[in-house]
Structure formats: structure tokens, C-alpha cells
Tab-separated table of C-alpha atoms and ligand atoms in Angstrom:
chain	number	residue	atom	x	y	z
A	279	MET	CA	0.000	0.000	0.000
A	280	SER	CA	1.666	3.201	-1.125
A	281	ASP	CA	-0.872	5.987	-0.848
A	282	PHE	CA	-3.834	6.923	1.341
A	283	ASP	CA	-5.818	7.526	-1.855
A	284	GLU	CA	-5.838	3.762	-2.411
A	285	LEU	CA	-7.791	3.171	0.799
A	286	PRO	CA	-11.587	2.929	0.961
A	287	PRO	CA	-12.990	6.465	0.902
A	288	SER	CA	-14.568	7.685	4.125
A	289	ASP	CA	-16.130	10.967	5.174
A	290	ARG	CA	-14.705	10.396	8.637
A	291	ALA	CA	-11.056	9.783	7.738
A	292	LYS	CA	-8.481	12.393	8.796
A	293	VAL	CA	-4.732	12.618	8.318
A	294	TYR	CA	-2.326	13.649	11.091
A	295	ALA	CA	1.196	14.516	9.954
A	296	SER	CA	4.700	14.972	11.277
A	297	PRO	CA	7.832	15.366	9.127
A	298	GLY	CA	8.610	11.660	9.478
A	299	VAL	CA	5.242	9.967	9.254
A	300	GLN	CA	1.618	10.584	8.368
A	301	VAL	CA	-1.178	8.726	10.139
A	302	ARG	CA	-4.640	8.312	8.628
A	303	PHE	CA	-7.485	7.609	11.042
A	304	ASP	CA	-10.922	6.467	9.864
A	305	ALA	CA	-13.251	6.894	12.829
A	306	ALA	CA	-15.979	4.874	11.121
A	307	ARG	CA	-13.789	1.756	11.325
A	308	CYS	CA	-12.445	2.160	14.871
A	309	ARG	CA	-13.807	-0.444	17.297
A	310	HIS	CA	-11.977	1.038	20.296
A	311	SER	CA	-9.669	-1.865	21.073
A	312	GLY	CA	-7.219	0.675	22.505
A	313	ARG	CA	-4.128	-1.002	21.064
A	314	CYS	CA	-2.920	2.330	19.687
A	315	VAL	CA	-3.326	4.112	23.030
A	316	LEU	CA	-1.580	1.289	24.878
A	317	GLY	CA	1.214	1.032	22.317
A	318	ALA	CA	2.131	4.697	22.031
A	319	PRO	CA	0.278	6.827	24.599
A	320	GLU	CA	2.473	9.812	23.744
A	321	VAL	CA	1.053	9.712	20.198
A	322	PHE	CA	-2.486	8.400	20.670
A	323	ASP	CA	-4.085	10.319	23.544
A	324	THR	CA	-7.854	10.664	23.564
A	325	ASP	CA	-7.611	13.540	26.051
A	326	ALA	CA	-5.344	15.601	23.768
A	327	ARG	CA	-6.272	17.730	20.758
A	328	PRO	CA	-5.535	16.578	18.187
A	329	TRP	CA	-5.756	13.125	19.671
A	330	ILE	CA	-3.084	11.772	17.291
A	331	GLN	CA	0.291	13.554	17.446
A	332	PRO	CA	2.710	11.483	15.343
A	333	GLY	CA	5.642	13.824	16.008
A	334	ASN	CA	5.781	12.678	19.641
A	335	ALA	CA	7.549	9.385	18.848
A	336	ASP	CA	10.016	7.869	16.423
A	337	PRO	CA	8.291	7.391	13.048
A	338	GLU	CA	9.169	3.692	12.934
A	339	HIS	CA	7.573	3.174	16.328
A	340	VAL	CA	4.448	5.018	15.196
A	341	ALA	CA	4.283	2.724	12.174
A	342	GLU	CA	4.770	-0.393	14.299
A	343	VAL	CA	1.926	0.606	16.614
A	344	VAL	CA	-0.355	1.481	13.695
A	345	ARG	CA	0.177	-2.049	12.328
A	346	ARG	CA	-1.348	-3.384	15.563
A	347	CYS	CA	-4.698	-1.735	14.739
A	348	PRO	CA	-6.911	-4.730	13.962
A	349	THR	CA	-9.659	-2.884	12.099
A	350	GLY	CA	-7.638	-0.867	9.593
A	351	ALA	CA	-8.912	2.352	11.160
A	352	LEU	CA	-5.261	3.417	11.257
A	353	HIS	CA	-2.760	3.495	8.382
A	354	TYR	CA	0.588	5.203	7.993
A	355	LEU	CA	2.947	6.598	5.383
A	356	LEU	CA	6.610	6.922	6.341
A	357	ALA	CA	8.561	9.802	4.768
A	358	ASP	CA	11.677	7.631	4.529
A	359	GLY	CA	10.572	4.052	4.771
A	360	PRO	CA	8.708	1.255	3.092
A	361	ALA	CA	4.954	1.002	2.748
A	362	GLU	CA	3.192	-1.470	5.021
A	363	GLU	CA	3.675	-5.040	3.849
A	364	PRO	CA	0.639	-7.314	4.157
A	365	ASP	CA	0.875	-10.334	6.439
A	366	ARG	CA	1.682	-13.545	4.623
A	367	PRO	CA	-0.114	-15.858	4.690
A	368	THR	CA	-3.427	-14.036	4.953
A	369	THR	CA	-5.323	-14.965	8.103
A	370	VAL	CA	-9.062	-14.903	8.747
A	371	THR	CA	-10.243	-15.088	12.353
A	372	PRO	CA	-13.904	-15.060	13.415
A	373	LEU	CA	-14.063	-13.123	16.662
A	374	PRO	CA	-16.476	-14.553	19.243
A	375	ASP	CA	-19.937	-13.077	18.612
A	376	GLY	CA	-18.293	-10.488	16.380
A	377	PRO	CA	-16.720	-9.693	13.007
A	378	LEU	CA	-14.240	-11.549	10.833
A	379	GLU	CA	-10.749	-10.225	11.480
A	380	ILE	CA	-8.585	-10.418	8.365
A	381	ARG	CA	-4.920	-9.579	7.847
A	382	GLY	CA	-3.145	-10.036	4.544
A	383	ASP	CA	-3.020	-8.964	0.922
A	384	LEU	CA	-6.670	-7.970	0.516
A	385	ARG	CA	-8.757	-6.471	-2.270
A	386	LEU	CA	-12.059	-5.085	-1.022
A	387	THR	CA	-15.127	-4.013	-2.929
A	388	GLY	CA	-17.847	-1.892	-1.446
A	389	PRO	CA	-20.476	0.762	-2.088
A	390	TRP	CA	-17.935	3.423	-2.973
A	391	GLY	CA	-19.677	5.007	-5.913
A	392	GLU	CA	-17.962	3.043	-8.608
A	393	ALA	CA	-17.170	-0.607	-9.048
A	394	ARG	CA	-13.570	-0.835	-7.960
A	395	GLU	CA	-11.370	-2.881	-5.731
A	396	VAL	CA	-9.251	-1.213	-3.088
A	397	PRO	CA	-6.196	-2.738	-1.437
A	398	GLU	CA	-6.165	-3.366	2.285
A	399	VAL	CA	-3.906	-5.100	4.766
A	400	ARG	CA	-6.092	-5.191	7.907
A	401	ALA	CA	-9.870	-5.212	8.350
A	402	GLN	CA	-12.715	-6.382	10.530
A	403	LEU	CA	-15.629	-7.354	8.294
A	404	CYS	CA	-19.316	-7.511	9.190
A	405	ARG	CA	-20.577	-10.995	10.039
A	406	CYS	CA	-23.978	-10.202	11.560
A	407	GLY	CA	-25.348	-8.415	8.476
A	408	ALA	CA	-26.429	-5.267	10.333
A	409	SER	CA	-23.440	-2.975	9.720
A	410	ALA	CA	-24.206	0.371	8.108
A	411	ASN	CA	-20.584	0.543	6.922
A	412	LYS	CA	-20.247	-2.702	4.965
A	413	PRO	CA	-18.061	-4.475	4.292
A	414	PHE	CA	-16.643	-3.234	7.607
A	415	CYS	CA	-17.874	-3.960	11.104
A	416	ASP	CA	-19.469	-0.938	12.775
A	417	GLY	CA	-20.274	-2.609	16.102
A	418	SER	CA	-23.892	-3.356	15.185
A	419	HIS	CA	-23.528	-6.970	16.378
A	420	GLU	CA	-23.437	-5.616	19.935
A	421	ARG	CA	-26.492	-3.411	19.370
A	422	ILE	CA	-28.620	-6.275	18.010
A	423	GLY	CA	-27.256	-8.919	20.384
A	424	TRP	CA	-25.908	-11.125	17.600
A	425	HIS	CA	-24.290	-14.426	18.574
A	426	ASP	CA	-22.268	-17.037	16.685
A	427	ASP	CA	-24.962	-19.664	17.100
A	428	ARG	CA	-27.704	-17.406	15.729
A	429	PRO	CA	-28.800	-18.282	12.152
B	721	SF4	S1	-6.065	0.309	17.519
B	721	SF4	FE1	-7.400	0.913	15.781
B	721	SF4	S2	-9.425	0.067	16.284
B	721	SF4	FE2	-8.198	0.044	18.188
B	721	SF4	S3	-8.692	2.009	19.241
B	721	SF4	FE3	-6.861	2.370	18.000
B	721	SF4	S4	-7.660	3.149	16.030
B	721	SF4	FE4	-9.391	2.190	17.088
């Protein structure tokens, strides 16, 4: 993945920049796992404004923490470094009573105005059928009380 423009478009995505790294955050895809806040609290601080300040840590560390984001809400572009490599092999993990978590070399299609595939490396995809942000999970499984054993 070499450019934020390749990612699924989102009205809620914002870019936070420092000289060494840019971080793109798509609030519509965040499921609040907190891995970013735990991994780099000096960068990801929900009490600060802006809440993402990529200049507060080494760019490589920012990138490493962004790769922990399971939903793909976070992506990065290093000024002097490689683009994120997808996991190989691709893995698909059904989360208990929740979405499918996928990491790998993905091509997603969705209701993005034109029929096109977009590359991805991390995503949590809707499994309950109720998401308003398909193909992504938006947490609706919790709202409707969806369970794995429900048809
Ligand atoms: S790691 Fe990703 S999904 Fe989890 S809270 Fe941070 S941005 Fe949201």
C-alpha cells in the first residue's frame, strides 16, 4: 500500500502529519480496542487535541503501533521508509460473537460510488449483516445482540 488515496474512501477519515510519518485515522472503522493508546500513549491520547500527534515518537515506532490496529482504522505513510507489507499468509479469524478479522493482501469491494477494488492489509468485516458501513464492522452486532450460534 503506497498511498492513502488507495484506501476505501470515508467521510470520517483524517490525516495527522509529522515530518517523518503521516497517520490516517478512519473513525468509522475504529472499534476502540485501545491497542494504539496502549502502544504509544504519547502519540495516541484521547484527552489531547488533536488526539493523534505522530511527532511525539520515532516514526518507525508510530508505524509499528499502527500495524497493531486490527480494524484498519489506522494506516501510515513513512517519509523515509517502506509502505506497510501485508501479512503472509493471509489470516481470517472469526471473533467470538463479532466480526471476521482479516490480515493479509486484501482487495475489497464496497459501495464506494464506482465498481472498484481497493487494497487493504487489515480489516474487521461484518458478520452479523447489520453494519451500516459494509463491508466493515461498525459494532452493530453488539447493538442487536448477535451471537455465533444465531442463524
Ligand atoms: S487500535 Fe485501531 S481500532 Fe483500536 S482504538 Fe486504536 S484506532 Fe481504534
